[in-house]
Amino acid sequence: MMRVDDLQFSYPCGRQILRHISFQAESGSFVAILGNNGAGKSTLLKCLDQILRPQGGSVRLDDTELLSLSMGELARQVAFVAQNAAGARLTVYDTLLLGRKPYIKWGISQTDRRIVDDTLRRMGLEEFAMRYLHQLSGGEQQKVLLGRALVQQPRLLLLDEPT
């Protein structure tokens, strides 16, 4: 179960975006956050994944306080899919392989390659494997970014503008 208690966030300009946000979500459930543009939906997701550091509150996944984890430990627990693809010049295969980074110690293992290959196949991305991400349509790029998140094998998947 994920539990968010009294989460608060303000940007450096002093504008408070999140005030006393609390909710919980059971394992295996889907939660949608709805609101107007600029309401703080993306900010909330970024706080849950430590892209932004909240000024107060806690985020727990079962018995683990996510806000106290190192970035490597957090990446083994949580995957975030942003609204837009980054501009890196990587192939689809390499983009998915980046999702294995939290598990790679000295080199890429056969397990890492098998997980990427399985994800390419399950998502119907095999024909795109050697194409560059920037050569794909916006929807195809989003599918690749979702694949990258899935190869992380996270316990929590955060999707910003998934539709």
Short mmCIF file of N, CA and C in Angstrom, two decimals:
data_model
loop_
_atom_site.label_atom_id
_atom_site.label_comp_id
_atom_site.label_asym_id
_atom_site.label_seq_id
_atom_site.Cartn_x
_atom_site.Cartn_y
_atom_site.Cartn_z
N MET A 1 0.83 -1.18 0.00
CA MET A 1 0.00 0.00 0.00
C MET A 1 0.88 1.25 0.00
N MET A 2 0.45 2.24 -0.75
CA MET A 2 1.12 3.54 -0.75
C MET A 2 0.31 4.48 0.13
N ARG A 3 1.02 5.22 0.96
CA ARG A 3 0.36 6.17 1.85
C ARG A 3 1.11 7.50 1.81
N VAL A 4 0.40 8.56 1.47
CA VAL A 4 0.95 9.91 1.45
C VAL A 4 0.29 10.68 2.58
N ASP A 5 1.13 11.27 3.45
CA ASP A 5 0.61 12.00 4.61
C ASP A 5 1.16 13.42 4.64
N ASP A 6 0.25 14.39 4.58
CA ASP A 6 0.56 15.81 4.81
C ASP A 6 1.69 16.33 3.91
N LEU A 7 1.68 15.94 2.65
CA LEU A 7 2.71 16.36 1.71
C LEU A 7 2.55 17.85 1.40
N GLN A 8 3.68 18.57 1.42
CA GLN A 8 3.66 20.00 1.15
C GLN A 8 4.84 20.36 0.26
N PHE A 9 4.57 21.25 -0.71
CA PHE A 9 5.64 21.67 -1.61
C PHE A 9 5.40 23.10 -2.05
N SER A 10 6.51 23.88 -2.03
CA SER A 10 6.52 25.24 -2.56
C SER A 10 7.71 25.40 -3.48
N TYR A 11 7.53 26.12 -4.57
CA TYR A 11 8.65 26.43 -5.44
C TYR A 11 9.48 27.53 -4.80
N PRO A 12 10.75 27.70 -5.22
CA PRO A 12 11.63 28.71 -4.60
C PRO A 12 11.06 30.13 -4.60
N CYS A 13 10.18 30.44 -5.54
CA CYS A 13 9.58 31.78 -5.58
C CYS A 13 8.61 31.99 -4.42
N GLY A 14 8.33 30.92 -3.67
CA GLY A 14 7.44 31.02 -2.52
C GLY A 14 6.02 30.57 -2.78
N ARG A 15 5.69 30.26 -4.02
CA ARG A 15 4.33 29.84 -4.36
C ARG A 15 4.10 28.41 -3.87
N GLN A 16 3.19 28.25 -2.92
CA GLN A 16 2.89 26.92 -2.40
C GLN A 16 1.94 26.22 -3.36
N ILE A 17 2.36 25.04 -3.81
CA ILE A 17 1.59 24.28 -4.80
C ILE A 17 0.81 23.16 -4.11
N LEU A 18 1.46 22.45 -3.21
CA LEU A 18 0.81 21.34 -2.51
C LEU A 18 0.66 21.69 -1.03
N ARG A 19 -0.57 21.58 -0.54
CA ARG A 19 -0.85 21.89 0.87
C ARG A 19 -1.56 20.69 1.51
N HIS A 20 -0.91 20.08 2.46
CA HIS A 20 -1.52 19.03 3.28
C HIS A 20 -2.19 17.94 2.44
N ILE A 21 -1.45 17.41 1.47
CA ILE A 21 -1.98 16.35 0.60
C ILE A 21 -1.82 15.00 1.30
N SER A 22 -2.92 14.29 1.45
CA SER A 22 -2.91 12.97 2.08
C SER A 22 -3.85 12.04 1.32
N PHE A 23 -3.38 10.84 1.06
CA PHE A 23 -4.22 9.80 0.45
C PHE A 23 -3.50 8.47 0.57
N GLN A 24 -4.22 7.42 0.28
CA GLN A 24 -3.59 6.10 0.23
C GLN A 24 -4.15 5.33 -0.95
N ALA A 25 -3.35 4.39 -1.43
CA ALA A 25 -3.74 3.54 -2.56
C ALA A 25 -3.31 2.12 -2.24
N GLU A 26 -4.22 1.21 -2.41
CA GLU A 26 -3.94 -0.20 -2.15
C GLU A 26 -3.06 -0.78 -3.25
N SER A 27 -2.26 -1.77 -2.94
CA SER A 27 -1.44 -2.46 -3.93
C SER A 27 -2.34 -3.01 -5.03
N GLY A 28 -1.89 -2.86 -6.28
CA GLY A 28 -2.65 -3.36 -7.42
C GLY A 28 -3.73 -2.42 -7.90
N SER A 29 -3.90 -1.27 -7.26
CA SER A 29 -4.96 -0.35 -7.67
C SER A 29 -4.41 0.73 -8.59
N PHE A 30 -5.32 1.41 -9.27
CA PHE A 30 -5.00 2.53 -10.13
C PHE A 30 -5.63 3.77 -9.51
N VAL A 31 -4.89 4.86 -9.46
CA VAL A 31 -5.39 6.12 -8.92
C VAL A 31 -5.16 7.19 -9.98
N ALA A 32 -6.18 7.95 -10.29
CA ALA A 32 -6.06 9.06 -11.24
C ALA A 32 -6.14 10.37 -10.47
N ILE A 33 -5.31 11.31 -10.85
CA ILE A 33 -5.32 12.65 -10.25
C ILE A 33 -5.82 13.59 -11.33
N LEU A 34 -6.95 14.22 -11.06
CA LEU A 34 -7.58 15.12 -12.02
C LEU A 34 -7.53 16.54 -11.51
N GLY A 35 -7.42 17.48 -12.43
CA GLY A 35 -7.43 18.89 -12.05
C GLY A 35 -7.11 19.77 -13.23
N ASN A 36 -7.31 21.07 -13.03
CA ASN A 36 -7.02 22.05 -14.07
C ASN A 36 -5.53 22.13 -14.35
N ASN A 37 -5.18 22.70 -15.51
CA ASN A 37 -3.78 22.97 -15.81
C ASN A 37 -3.20 23.85 -14.70
N GLY A 38 -2.00 23.51 -14.26
CA GLY A 38 -1.34 24.31 -13.23
C GLY A 38 -1.81 24.02 -11.81
N ALA A 39 -2.64 23.01 -11.63
CA ALA A 39 -3.17 22.71 -10.29
C ALA A 39 -2.16 21.98 -9.40
N GLY A 40 -1.10 21.39 -10.00
CA GLY A 40 -0.08 20.72 -9.21
C GLY A 40 -0.02 19.21 -9.39
N LYS A 41 -0.69 18.69 -10.41
CA LYS A 41 -0.70 17.23 -10.63
C LYS A 41 0.72 16.71 -10.92
N SER A 42 1.40 17.33 -11.86
CA SER A 42 2.76 16.91 -12.19
C SER A 42 3.70 17.15 -11.03
N THR A 43 3.52 18.26 -10.34
CA THR A 43 4.35 18.55 -9.16
C THR A 43 4.20 17.47 -8.11
N LEU A 44 2.98 17.01 -7.89
CA LEU A 44 2.75 15.94 -6.92
C LEU A 44 3.51 14.68 -7.32
N LEU A 45 3.39 14.27 -8.58
CA LEU A 45 4.09 13.07 -9.04
C LEU A 45 5.60 13.22 -8.89
N LYS A 46 6.12 14.40 -9.21
CA LYS A 46 7.56 14.64 -9.09
C LYS A 46 8.02 14.62 -7.63
N CYS A 47 7.16 15.03 -6.72
CA CYS A 47 7.49 14.93 -5.30
C CYS A 47 7.49 13.48 -4.84
N LEU A 48 6.58 12.67 -5.35
CA LEU A 48 6.52 11.26 -4.98
C LEU A 48 7.77 10.53 -5.43
N ASP A 49 8.41 10.99 -6.52
CA ASP A 49 9.59 10.34 -7.09
C ASP A 49 10.89 11.09 -6.78
N GLN A 50 10.86 12.06 -5.89
CA GLN A 50 12.03 12.85 -5.47
C GLN A 50 12.67 13.65 -6.59
N ILE A 51 11.96 13.87 -7.69
CA ILE A 51 12.46 14.80 -8.70
C ILE A 51 12.42 16.19 -8.09
N LEU A 52 11.38 16.44 -7.33
CA LEU A 52 11.27 17.64 -6.49
C LEU A 52 11.21 17.17 -5.04
N ARG A 53 11.82 17.93 -4.14
CA ARG A 53 11.82 17.55 -2.72
C ARG A 53 10.73 18.33 -1.98
N PRO A 54 9.74 17.60 -1.44
CA PRO A 54 8.71 18.30 -0.66
C PRO A 54 9.28 18.90 0.61
N GLN A 55 8.66 19.98 1.09
CA GLN A 55 9.11 20.62 2.33
C GLN A 55 8.56 19.92 3.57
N GLY A 56 7.55 19.10 3.36
CA GLY A 56 6.99 18.40 4.51
C GLY A 56 6.17 17.21 4.07
N GLY A 57 5.93 16.31 5.02
CA GLY A 57 5.10 15.16 4.77
C GLY A 57 5.89 13.89 4.59
N SER A 58 5.19 12.81 4.34
CA SER A 58 5.85 11.52 4.13
C SER A 58 5.15 10.77 3.00
N VAL A 59 5.93 9.91 2.35
CA VAL A 59 5.44 9.04 1.29
C VAL A 59 5.94 7.65 1.61
N ARG A 60 5.01 6.75 1.92
CA ARG A 60 5.39 5.39 2.30
C ARG A 60 4.85 4.39 1.28
N LEU A 61 5.68 3.42 0.98
CA LEU A 61 5.27 2.29 0.16
C LEU A 61 5.45 1.08 1.07
N ASP A 62 4.34 0.54 1.53
CA ASP A 62 4.34 -0.46 2.59
C ASP A 62 5.09 0.12 3.79
N ASP A 63 6.19 -0.49 4.21
CA ASP A 63 6.91 0.01 5.39
C ASP A 63 8.11 0.88 5.03
N THR A 64 8.25 1.25 3.77
CA THR A 64 9.42 1.99 3.30
C THR A 64 9.07 3.46 3.11
N GLU A 65 9.83 4.34 3.76
CA GLU A 65 9.68 5.79 3.56
C GLU A 65 10.45 6.16 2.30
N LEU A 66 9.74 6.46 1.22
CA LEU A 66 10.38 6.72 -0.07
C LEU A 66 11.25 7.97 -0.06
N LEU A 67 10.87 8.97 0.72
CA LEU A 67 11.62 10.23 0.71
C LEU A 67 12.97 10.11 1.40
N SER A 68 13.23 9.01 2.07
CA SER A 68 14.53 8.82 2.74
C SER A 68 15.46 7.92 1.93
N LEU A 69 14.99 7.37 0.83
CA LEU A 69 15.80 6.45 0.03
C LEU A 69 16.80 7.21 -0.85
N SER A 70 17.92 6.56 -1.14
CA SER A 70 18.86 7.10 -2.13
C SER A 70 18.18 7.01 -3.49
N MET A 71 18.71 7.72 -4.47
CA MET A 71 18.12 7.70 -5.80
C MET A 71 18.15 6.29 -6.39
N GLY A 72 19.24 5.55 -6.17
CA GLY A 72 19.33 4.18 -6.68
C GLY A 72 18.30 3.27 -6.04
N GLU A 73 18.14 3.38 -4.72
CA GLU A 73 17.15 2.56 -4.03
C GLU A 73 15.73 2.93 -4.48
N LEU A 74 15.50 4.23 -4.64
CA LEU A 74 14.19 4.69 -5.07
C LEU A 74 13.86 4.17 -6.47
N ALA A 75 14.84 4.16 -7.37
CA ALA A 75 14.62 3.71 -8.74
C ALA A 75 14.29 2.22 -8.82
N ARG A 76 14.62 1.46 -7.78
CA ARG A 76 14.23 0.05 -7.75
C ARG A 76 12.80 -0.12 -7.22
N GLN A 77 12.25 0.94 -6.67
CA GLN A 77 10.91 0.90 -6.11
C GLN A 77 9.88 1.63 -6.97
N VAL A 78 10.30 2.74 -7.59
CA VAL A 78 9.38 3.65 -8.28
C VAL A 78 9.90 3.98 -9.67
N ALA A 79 9.01 3.96 -10.66
CA ALA A 79 9.35 4.40 -12.02
C ALA A 79 8.41 5.54 -12.39
N PHE A 80 8.95 6.55 -13.06
CA PHE A 80 8.20 7.74 -13.45
C PHE A 80 8.26 7.89 -14.96
N VAL A 81 7.11 8.07 -15.59
CA VAL A 81 7.04 8.34 -17.03
C VAL A 81 6.56 9.79 -17.18
N ALA A 82 7.46 10.63 -17.70
CA ALA A 82 7.16 12.06 -17.86
C ALA A 82 6.20 12.29 -19.03
N GLN A 83 5.70 13.51 -19.12
CA GLN A 83 4.79 13.89 -20.21
C GLN A 83 5.48 13.84 -21.56
N ASN A 84 6.75 14.22 -21.59
CA ASN A 84 7.48 14.34 -22.86
C ASN A 84 8.76 13.53 -22.80
N ALA A 85 9.18 13.03 -23.96
CA ALA A 85 10.44 12.29 -24.06
C ALA A 85 11.60 13.27 -23.99
N ALA A 86 12.66 12.87 -23.32
CA ALA A 86 13.87 13.69 -23.29
C ALA A 86 14.52 13.67 -24.67
N GLY A 87 15.35 14.64 -24.95
CA GLY A 87 15.93 14.78 -26.28
C GLY A 87 17.17 13.97 -26.54
N ALA A 88 17.46 12.96 -25.72
CA ALA A 88 18.68 12.17 -25.90
C ALA A 88 18.63 11.39 -27.22
N ARG A 89 19.79 11.25 -27.85
CA ARG A 89 19.87 10.52 -29.11
C ARG A 89 20.22 9.07 -28.80
N LEU A 90 19.20 8.31 -28.45
CA LEU A 90 19.34 6.90 -28.09
C LEU A 90 18.41 6.06 -28.94
N THR A 91 18.80 4.82 -29.16
CA THR A 91 17.89 3.89 -29.83
C THR A 91 16.82 3.47 -28.83
N VAL A 92 15.76 2.89 -29.36
CA VAL A 92 14.68 2.38 -28.51
C VAL A 92 15.25 1.31 -27.57
N TYR A 93 16.10 0.43 -28.09
CA TYR A 93 16.68 -0.63 -27.26
C TYR A 93 17.49 -0.02 -26.11
N ASP A 94 18.34 0.95 -26.41
CA ASP A 94 19.16 1.58 -25.37
C ASP A 94 18.31 2.35 -24.38
N THR A 95 17.24 2.95 -24.85
CA THR A 95 16.32 3.66 -23.95
C THR A 95 15.72 2.69 -22.94
N LEU A 96 15.26 1.54 -23.41
CA LEU A 96 14.72 0.54 -22.49
C LEU A 96 15.81 0.02 -21.56
N LEU A 97 16.99 -0.19 -22.09
CA LEU A 97 18.09 -0.70 -21.27
C LEU A 97 18.43 0.28 -20.14
N LEU A 98 18.24 1.57 -20.37
CA LEU A 98 18.46 2.56 -19.31
C LEU A 98 17.55 2.31 -18.10
N GLY A 99 16.39 1.72 -18.35
CA GLY A 99 15.50 1.39 -17.25
C GLY A 99 16.09 0.34 -16.31
N ARG A 100 17.08 -0.39 -16.75
CA ARG A 100 17.75 -1.41 -15.92
C ARG A 100 18.89 -0.83 -15.09
N LYS A 101 19.21 0.45 -15.30
CA LYS A 101 20.33 1.09 -14.61
C LYS A 101 20.34 0.87 -13.10
N PRO A 102 19.22 0.90 -12.40
CA PRO A 102 19.26 0.68 -10.95
C PRO A 102 19.79 -0.70 -10.55
N TYR A 103 19.81 -1.63 -11.48
CA TYR A 103 20.23 -3.00 -11.17
C TYR A 103 21.62 -3.34 -11.72
N ILE A 104 22.15 -2.50 -12.59
CA ILE A 104 23.43 -2.79 -13.24
C ILE A 104 24.57 -2.38 -12.32
N LYS A 105 25.47 -3.33 -12.06
CA LYS A 105 26.63 -3.05 -11.21
C LYS A 105 27.86 -2.78 -12.06
N TRP A 106 28.43 -3.81 -12.68
CA TRP A 106 29.66 -3.66 -13.46
C TRP A 106 29.41 -3.74 -14.96
N GLY A 107 28.29 -4.27 -15.34
CA GLY A 107 28.00 -4.40 -16.76
C GLY A 107 26.59 -4.93 -16.94
N ILE A 108 26.17 -4.94 -18.17
CA ILE A 108 24.82 -5.39 -18.51
C ILE A 108 24.80 -6.92 -18.48
N SER A 109 23.87 -7.47 -17.74
CA SER A 109 23.79 -8.93 -17.61
C SER A 109 22.83 -9.52 -18.64
N GLN A 110 22.89 -10.82 -18.75
CA GLN A 110 21.95 -11.54 -19.62
C GLN A 110 20.52 -11.32 -19.12
N THR A 111 20.35 -11.24 -17.81
CA THR A 111 19.02 -10.98 -17.24
C THR A 111 18.51 -9.63 -17.71
N ASP A 112 19.37 -8.61 -17.68
CA ASP A 112 18.98 -7.27 -18.15
C ASP A 112 18.53 -7.33 -19.61
N ARG A 113 19.30 -7.99 -20.43
CA ARG A 113 18.97 -8.10 -21.86
C ARG A 113 17.68 -8.90 -22.09
N ARG A 114 17.49 -9.96 -21.31
CA ARG A 114 16.26 -10.76 -21.44
C ARG A 114 15.03 -9.94 -21.06
N ILE A 115 15.14 -9.15 -19.99
CA ILE A 115 14.01 -8.32 -19.56
C ILE A 115 13.68 -7.28 -20.63
N VAL A 116 14.70 -6.66 -21.21
CA VAL A 116 14.48 -5.68 -22.28
C VAL A 116 13.87 -6.36 -23.51
N ASP A 117 14.42 -7.49 -23.91
CA ASP A 117 13.89 -8.21 -25.07
C ASP A 117 12.44 -8.63 -24.85
N ASP A 118 12.12 -9.14 -23.67
CA ASP A 118 10.75 -9.54 -23.35
C ASP A 118 9.80 -8.35 -23.41
N THR A 119 10.25 -7.22 -22.89
CA THR A 119 9.41 -6.02 -22.89
C THR A 119 9.19 -5.50 -24.31
N LEU A 120 10.24 -5.50 -25.12
CA LEU A 120 10.09 -5.11 -26.53
C LEU A 120 9.03 -5.97 -27.21
N ARG A 121 9.10 -7.26 -26.97
CA ARG A 121 8.16 -8.19 -27.60
C ARG A 121 6.74 -7.98 -27.07
N ARG A 122 6.58 -7.92 -25.76
CA ARG A 122 5.24 -7.77 -25.16
C ARG A 122 4.56 -6.47 -25.58
N MET A 123 5.37 -5.42 -25.80
CA MET A 123 4.80 -4.12 -26.15
C MET A 123 4.74 -3.88 -27.65
N GLY A 124 5.14 -4.87 -28.43
CA GLY A 124 5.10 -4.71 -29.88
C GLY A 124 6.08 -3.68 -30.39
N LEU A 125 7.24 -3.57 -29.74
CA LEU A 125 8.24 -2.57 -30.12
C LEU A 125 9.47 -3.16 -30.80
N GLU A 126 9.43 -4.45 -31.10
CA GLU A 126 10.61 -5.10 -31.68
C GLU A 126 11.08 -4.42 -32.97
N GLU A 127 10.15 -4.03 -33.82
CA GLU A 127 10.55 -3.42 -35.10
C GLU A 127 11.19 -2.04 -34.91
N PHE A 128 11.00 -1.43 -33.75
CA PHE A 128 11.57 -0.11 -33.47
C PHE A 128 12.89 -0.18 -32.72
N ALA A 129 13.34 -1.36 -32.33
CA ALA A 129 14.47 -1.53 -31.40
C ALA A 129 15.71 -0.73 -31.79
N MET A 130 16.05 -0.68 -33.07
CA MET A 130 17.27 0.01 -33.50
C MET A 130 17.01 1.41 -34.05
N ARG A 131 15.77 1.86 -33.96
CA ARG A 131 15.46 3.23 -34.39
C ARG A 131 15.73 4.19 -33.24
N TYR A 132 16.05 5.42 -33.60
CA TYR A 132 16.28 6.45 -32.58
C TYR A 132 14.95 6.98 -32.06
N LEU A 133 14.92 7.25 -30.79
CA LEU A 133 13.70 7.71 -30.13
C LEU A 133 13.14 8.96 -30.82
N HIS A 134 13.99 9.89 -31.19
CA HIS A 134 13.51 11.14 -31.80
C HIS A 134 12.90 10.93 -33.19
N GLN A 135 13.07 9.73 -33.78
CA GLN A 135 12.50 9.43 -35.09
C GLN A 135 11.06 8.91 -34.99
N LEU A 136 10.60 8.68 -33.77
CA LEU A 136 9.27 8.10 -33.57
C LEU A 136 8.23 9.18 -33.35
N SER A 137 6.98 8.82 -33.56
CA SER A 137 5.89 9.76 -33.27
C SER A 137 5.79 9.96 -31.76
N GLY A 138 5.05 10.96 -31.36
CA GLY A 138 4.87 11.23 -29.93
C GLY A 138 4.27 10.04 -29.18
N GLY A 139 3.27 9.40 -29.77
CA GLY A 139 2.65 8.24 -29.14
C GLY A 139 3.60 7.06 -29.04
N GLU A 140 4.40 6.85 -30.08
CA GLU A 140 5.38 5.77 -30.06
C GLU A 140 6.46 6.04 -29.00
N GLN A 141 6.86 7.29 -28.87
CA GLN A 141 7.84 7.66 -27.85
C GLN A 141 7.29 7.39 -26.45
N GLN A 142 6.02 7.73 -26.24
CA GLN A 142 5.41 7.47 -24.93
C GLN A 142 5.38 5.98 -24.62
N LYS A 143 5.11 5.18 -25.63
CA LYS A 143 5.09 3.72 -25.45
C LYS A 143 6.47 3.22 -25.06
N VAL A 144 7.51 3.77 -25.68
CA VAL A 144 8.88 3.39 -25.34
C VAL A 144 9.20 3.80 -23.91
N LEU A 145 8.80 5.00 -23.52
CA LEU A 145 9.07 5.46 -22.15
C LEU A 145 8.34 4.61 -21.12
N LEU A 146 7.14 4.15 -21.46
CA LEU A 146 6.43 3.23 -20.58
C LEU A 146 7.21 1.92 -20.48
N GLY A 147 7.71 1.44 -21.61
CA GLY A 147 8.53 0.23 -21.61
C GLY A 147 9.77 0.39 -20.74
N ARG A 148 10.41 1.56 -20.82
CA ARG A 148 11.59 1.81 -19.98
C ARG A 148 11.23 1.74 -18.51
N ALA A 149 10.08 2.28 -18.15
CA ALA A 149 9.62 2.22 -16.77
C ALA A 149 9.34 0.78 -16.35
N LEU A 150 8.74 0.00 -17.23
CA LEU A 150 8.39 -1.38 -16.89
C LEU A 150 9.63 -2.26 -16.69
N VAL A 151 10.70 -2.02 -17.45
CA VAL A 151 11.91 -2.85 -17.27
C VAL A 151 12.59 -2.54 -15.94
N GLN A 152 12.24 -1.44 -15.31
CA GLN A 152 12.74 -1.15 -13.96
C GLN A 152 12.15 -2.12 -12.94
N GLN A 153 11.06 -2.75 -13.28
CA GLN A 153 10.34 -3.65 -12.39
C GLN A 153 9.98 -2.96 -11.07
N PRO A 154 9.33 -1.78 -11.18
CA PRO A 154 9.02 -1.01 -9.97
C PRO A 154 7.82 -1.58 -9.23
N ARG A 155 7.73 -1.24 -7.97
CA ARG A 155 6.55 -1.57 -7.19
C ARG A 155 5.48 -0.49 -7.39
N LEU A 156 5.92 0.72 -7.77
CA LEU A 156 5.02 1.85 -7.98
C LEU A 156 5.35 2.48 -9.32
N LEU A 157 4.34 2.68 -10.15
CA LEU A 157 4.50 3.28 -11.47
C LEU A 157 3.73 4.58 -11.51
N LEU A 158 4.45 5.69 -11.77
CA LEU A 158 3.86 7.02 -11.82
C LEU A 158 3.83 7.48 -13.28
N LEU A 159 2.65 7.80 -13.79
CA LEU A 159 2.48 8.20 -15.18
C LEU A 159 1.93 9.62 -15.25
N ASP A 160 2.69 10.53 -15.86
CA ASP A 160 2.24 11.92 -16.01
C ASP A 160 1.67 12.08 -17.40
N GLU A 161 0.38 12.39 -17.49
CA GLU A 161 -0.34 12.52 -18.77
C GLU A 161 -0.26 11.24 -19.58
N PRO A 162 -0.69 10.11 -19.04
CA PRO A 162 -0.51 8.82 -19.72
C PRO A 162 -1.37 8.62 -20.95
N THR A 163 -2.41 9.43 -21.16
CA THR A 163 -3.26 9.22 -22.31
C THR A 163 -2.76 10.00 -23.50
#
